Amino acid sequence: AQKVTQAQTEISVVEKEDVTLDCVYETRDTTYYLFWYKQPPSGELVFLIRRNSFDEQNEISGRYSWNFQKSTSSFNFTITASQVVDSAVYFCALSGNDMRFGAGTRLTVKP
Amino acid sequence: KAGVTQTPRYLIKTRGQQVTLSCSPISGHRSVSWYQQTPGQGLQFLFEYFSETQRNKGNFPGRFSGRQFSNSRSEMNVSTLELGDSALYLCASSLEFPNPARELFFGEGSRLTVL
């Protein structure tokens, strides 16, 4: 069975702080994909990144970076120098036959 | 390019009633997935349709059903509503199925309140 765990329900930081959102997954598949989505207050989830199970290279995109570690089944997301606009719910997801999402982490960035 | 459109955006129903929600995918997308989002359970997969056929189904009772039309538009129906069905129902479309690498494009959701 596939499962995604986001243990952090809510995180609150002050602007310019760095913050890491944790994601741990379970799957028996050897080929799979991991995703992060952002859900702003408007409701629609917005795609941030996709990683396949054979590519453990970390990725950086501006203030965002992702750390994929197969050995610990984790795919963590770090926002550097957070901004108020980063406030949202962030979902980690695992894709096999269908897309399974974690429970989400609500990030609040205070000015 | 228009995004995923869900209607209605908000609705209020009473227990025992039924509700139909609509989703128009991005033009050219043939796969439509439905998710239920609640504060306690997070995002839970309901079902996915591709080429008018249900391809996958989550762990929901038979009161939850759906269909897809030849133009890829999809509807989901919930019968005999219960208080616990109050949720944000999100629709997502994608180009392909099956393709685990596919990106899902989400609508803004239909927020259902059951009184």
CSV table of C-alpha atoms in Angstrom, one decimal:
chain,number,residue,atom,x,y,z
A,1,ALA,CA,0.0,0.0,0.0
A,2,GLN,CA,1.1,3.5,-0.7
A,3,LYS,CA,1.3,6.1,2.1
A,4,VAL,CA,2.5,9.6,2.5
A,5,THR,CA,3.1,11.1,6.0
A,6,GLN,CA,3.5,14.7,6.7
A,7,ALA,CA,4.0,14.8,10.4
A,8,GLN,CA,4.0,18.6,10.7
A,9,THR,CA,0.4,19.8,10.8
A,10,GLU,CA,1.1,23.5,11.2
A,11,ILE,CA,4.3,25.5,11.1
A,12,SER,CA,4.5,29.2,11.9
A,13,VAL,CA,7.7,31.2,11.1
A,14,VAL,CA,8.6,34.8,10.9
A,15,GLU,CA,9.5,36.3,7.5
A,16,LYS,CA,13.1,35.6,6.3
A,17,GLU,CA,13.4,32.5,8.4
A,18,ASP,CA,14.2,29.2,6.7
A,19,VAL,CA,11.7,26.4,7.0
A,20,THR,CA,11.7,22.7,6.2
A,21,LEU,CA,8.6,20.7,5.5
A,22,ASP,CA,9.0,17.0,6.1
A,23,CYS,CA,7.6,14.2,3.9
A,24,VAL,CA,8.0,10.4,4.5
A,25,TYR,CA,6.5,7.9,2.1
A,26,GLU,CA,5.9,4.2,1.9
A,27,THR,CA,5.6,2.2,-1.3
A,28,ARG,CA,6.5,-1.3,-2.6
A,29,ASP,CA,7.0,0.0,-6.1
A,30,THR,CA,10.5,0.3,-7.5
A,31,THR,CA,9.5,3.0,-9.9
A,32,TYR,CA,7.5,5.9,-8.5
A,33,TYR,CA,7.2,9.6,-8.5
A,34,LEU,CA,7.1,12.1,-5.7
A,35,PHE,CA,5.5,15.5,-5.9
A,36,TRP,CA,5.0,18.7,-3.9
A,37,TYR,CA,2.0,20.9,-4.4
A,38,LYS,CA,1.1,24.2,-2.9
A,39,GLN,CA,-2.5,25.1,-1.9
A,40,PRO,CA,-3.0,28.9,-1.5
A,41,PRO,CA,-6.2,30.2,0.1
A,42,SER,CA,-8.0,30.2,-3.3
A,43,GLY,CA,-8.1,26.4,-3.1
A,44,GLU,CA,-6.5,25.0,-6.2
A,45,LEU,CA,-3.4,23.0,-5.7
A,46,VAL,CA,-0.4,24.2,-7.7
A,47,PHE,CA,2.4,21.9,-8.9
A,48,LEU,CA,5.8,22.7,-7.5
A,49,ILE,CA,8.1,19.8,-8.3
A,50,ARG,CA,8.2,16.1,-9.5
A,51,ARG,CA,10.9,13.6,-8.7
A,52,ASN,CA,11.3,10.1,-9.9
A,53,SER,CA,12.6,7.3,-7.8
A,54,PHE,CA,15.8,6.9,-9.7
A,55,ASP,CA,16.9,10.5,-9.4
A,56,GLU,CA,18.1,11.4,-5.9
A,57,GLN,CA,19.8,14.6,-7.0
A,58,ASN,CA,18.7,17.5,-4.8
A,59,GLU,CA,17.0,20.4,-6.6
A,60,ILE,CA,17.0,24.1,-6.1
A,61,SER,CA,14.7,26.5,-7.6
A,62,GLY,CA,15.1,30.0,-6.3
A,63,ARG,CA,14.3,30.0,-2.7
A,64,TYR,CA,12.9,26.5,-2.9
A,65,SER,CA,15.0,23.3,-2.5
A,66,TRP,CA,14.1,19.7,-2.2
A,67,ASN,CA,16.1,16.8,-0.6
A,68,PHE,CA,15.2,13.3,-1.8
A,69,GLN,CA,16.7,10.5,0.3
A,70,LYS,CA,15.6,7.0,-0.8
A,71,SER,CA,17.4,5.4,2.2
A,72,THR,CA,15.1,7.1,4.6
A,73,SER,CA,12.1,7.3,2.2
A,74,SER,CA,11.9,11.1,2.6
A,75,PHE,CA,11.4,14.0,0.3
A,76,ASN,CA,11.7,17.1,2.3
A,77,PHE,CA,11.1,20.7,1.1
A,78,THR,CA,12.9,23.7,2.3
A,79,ILE,CA,12.0,27.3,1.8
A,80,THR,CA,14.9,29.7,2.3
A,81,ALA,CA,14.2,33.3,3.5
A,82,SER,CA,10.5,32.7,3.7
A,83,GLN,CA,8.0,35.4,2.7
A,84,VAL,CA,4.4,36.1,3.6
A,85,VAL,CA,3.4,34.9,0.1
A,86,ASP,CA,4.7,31.5,1.0
A,87,SER,CA,1.8,31.1,3.5
A,88,ALA,CA,-0.2,28.1,2.2
A,89,VAL,CA,-0.9,24.4,2.7
A,90,TYR,CA,1.8,22.3,1.2
A,91,PHE,CA,1.1,18.7,0.1
A,92,CYS,CA,3.6,15.9,-0.6
A,93,ALA,CA,2.3,13.2,-2.9
A,94,LEU,CA,3.3,9.8,-4.2
A,95,SER,CA,2.2,8.6,-7.6
A,96,GLY,CA,1.7,5.0,-8.6
A,97,ASN,CA,-1.7,3.9,-10.0
A,98,ASP,CA,-3.1,7.0,-8.6
A,99,MET,CA,-1.8,10.0,-6.7
A,100,ARG,CA,-1.8,9.7,-2.9
A,101,PHE,CA,-1.4,12.9,-0.9
A,102,GLY,CA,-0.1,13.5,2.6
A,103,ALA,CA,-2.3,15.3,5.1
A,104,GLY,CA,-0.6,18.6,4.3
A,105,THR,CA,1.4,21.1,6.3
A,106,ARG,CA,-0.1,24.5,6.9
A,107,LEU,CA,2.7,27.1,6.7
A,108,THR,CA,2.1,30.6,8.1
A,109,VAL,CA,4.7,33.2,7.5
A,110,LYS,CA,4.3,36.2,9.7
A,111,PRO,CA,5.7,39.6,8.7
B,1,LYS,CA,-5.6,28.4,-21.8
B,2,ALA,CA,-8.5,28.0,-19.4
B,3,GLY,CA,-7.8,26.1,-16.3
B,4,VAL,CA,-9.9,23.4,-14.6
B,5,THR,CA,-13.4,24.7,-13.9
B,6,GLN,CA,-15.6,23.4,-11.1
B,7,THR,CA,-19.2,24.3,-10.4
B,8,PRO,CA,-20.8,25.2,-8.2
B,9,ARG,CA,-18.1,26.7,-6.0
B,10,TYR,CA,-20.2,26.7,-2.9
B,11,LEU,CA,-23.4,24.8,-1.9
B,12,ILE,CA,-25.3,24.0,1.1
B,13,LYS,CA,-27.4,20.8,1.4
B,14,THR,CA,-29.3,19.0,4.2
B,15,ARG,CA,-28.8,15.5,5.3
B,16,GLY,CA,-30.4,12.9,3.1
B,17,GLN,CA,-30.3,15.1,0.0
B,18,GLN,CA,-28.1,14.4,-3.0
B,19,VAL,CA,-25.6,16.6,-4.8
B,20,THR,CA,-24.0,16.7,-8.2
B,21,LEU,CA,-20.7,18.5,-8.8
B,22,SER,CA,-19.3,19.3,-12.2
B,23,CYS,CA,-15.7,19.5,-13.5
B,24,SER,CA,-14.5,20.8,-16.9
B,25,PRO,CA,-10.9,19.8,-17.5
B,26,ILE,CA,-8.3,21.8,-19.3
B,27,SER,CA,-8.9,21.5,-23.1
B,28,GLY,CA,-7.2,18.4,-24.4
B,29,HIS,CA,-6.9,16.7,-21.0
B,30,ARG,CA,-8.7,13.4,-21.0
B,31,SER,CA,-8.2,12.2,-17.4
B,32,VAL,CA,-10.2,13.6,-14.5
B,33,SER,CA,-9.6,12.8,-10.9
B,34,TRP,CA,-11.7,13.7,-7.9
B,35,TYR,CA,-10.5,14.3,-4.3
B,36,GLN,CA,-12.2,15.0,-1.1
B,37,GLN,CA,-10.4,17.4,1.3
B,38,THR,CA,-11.4,17.7,4.9
B,39,PRO,CA,-9.5,19.1,7.9
B,40,GLY,CA,-9.2,15.8,9.6
B,41,GLN,CA,-8.5,13.5,6.7
B,42,GLY,CA,-6.6,15.7,4.3
B,43,LEU,CA,-6.8,14.9,0.6
B,44,GLN,CA,-8.4,11.6,-0.1
B,45,PHE,CA,-8.7,10.1,-3.6
B,46,LEU,CA,-12.2,9.4,-4.8
B,47,PHE,CA,-11.9,8.1,-8.3
B,48,GLU,CA,-10.3,8.8,-11.7
B,49,TYR,CA,-11.9,8.7,-15.1
B,50,PHE,CA,-10.2,8.4,-18.5
B,51,SER,CA,-12.0,8.1,-21.8
B,52,GLU,CA,-15.4,7.9,-20.1
B,53,THR,CA,-14.3,4.9,-18.0
B,54,GLN,CA,-13.6,4.8,-14.3
B,55,ARG,CA,-10.0,3.6,-14.0
B,56,ASN,CA,-9.3,3.8,-10.3
B,57,LYS,CA,-11.4,4.1,-7.2
B,58,GLY,CA,-10.6,5.1,-3.7
B,59,ASN,CA,-12.0,3.8,-0.5
B,60,PHE,CA,-15.4,5.6,-0.4
B,61,PRO,CA,-18.9,4.1,0.0
B,62,GLY,CA,-21.2,3.5,-3.0
B,63,ARG,CA,-23.0,6.8,-2.2
B,64,PHE,CA,-20.1,8.5,-4.1
B,65,SER,CA,-20.3,8.0,-7.8
B,66,GLY,CA,-19.1,9.7,-10.9
B,67,ARG,CA,-19.1,9.7,-14.6
B,68,GLN,CA,-17.2,11.2,-17.5
B,69,PHE,CA,-18.7,12.4,-20.8
B,70,SER,CA,-17.3,12.2,-24.3
B,71,ASN,CA,-16.0,15.8,-24.1
B,72,SER,CA,-14.0,14.7,-20.9
B,73,ARG,CA,-16.2,16.8,-18.6
B,74,SER,CA,-16.9,14.9,-15.4
B,75,GLU,CA,-19.6,14.9,-12.7
B,76,MET,CA,-19.6,13.4,-9.3
B,77,ASN,CA,-22.7,12.6,-7.3
B,78,VAL,CA,-23.1,12.0,-3.6
B,79,SER,CA,-26.4,10.6,-2.5
B,80,THR,CA,-28.0,10.4,0.9
B,81,LEU,CA,-25.8,13.1,2.2
B,82,GLU,CA,-24.3,12.8,5.7
B,83,LEU,CA,-22.8,15.5,7.9
B,84,GLY,CA,-19.4,14.0,7.4
B,85,ASP,CA,-19.6,14.7,3.6
B,86,SER,CA,-19.0,18.3,4.3
B,87,ALA,CA,-15.7,19.0,2.5
B,88,LEU,CA,-13.9,20.7,-0.3
B,89,TYR,CA,-14.2,18.5,-3.4
B,90,LEU,CA,-11.4,19.0,-5.8
B,91,CYS,CA,-11.2,18.0,-9.4
B,92,ALA,CA,-7.9,17.5,-11.2
B,93,SER,CA,-7.2,16.9,-14.9
B,94,SER,CA,-4.2,15.5,-16.7
B,95,LEU,CA,-3.2,14.7,-20.2
B,96,GLU,CA,-2.5,11.1,-19.9
B,97,PHE,CA,-3.5,7.9,-18.2
B,98,PRO,CA,-1.8,5.8,-16.9
B,99,ASN,CA,1.3,7.8,-16.3
B,100,PRO,CA,2.6,8.1,-12.8
B,101,ALA,CA,4.7,11.0,-13.8
B,102,ARG,CA,1.8,13.1,-14.9
B,103,GLU,CA,1.2,16.5,-13.4
B,104,LEU,CA,-2.3,17.1,-12.1
B,105,PHE,CA,-4.0,20.5,-12.7
B,106,PHE,CA,-6.5,21.3,-10.0
B,107,GLY,CA,-9.6,23.4,-10.0
B,108,GLU,CA,-10.5,25.7,-7.1
B,109,GLY,CA,-13.0,23.1,-5.7
B,110,SER,CA,-16.6,22.9,-4.7
B,111,ARG,CA,-17.2,23.5,-1.1
B,112,LEU,CA,-20.1,21.4,0.2
B,113,THR,CA,-21.7,22.1,3.5
B,114,VAL,CA,-24.2,19.5,4.8
B,115,LEU,CA,-26.5,20.7,7.6
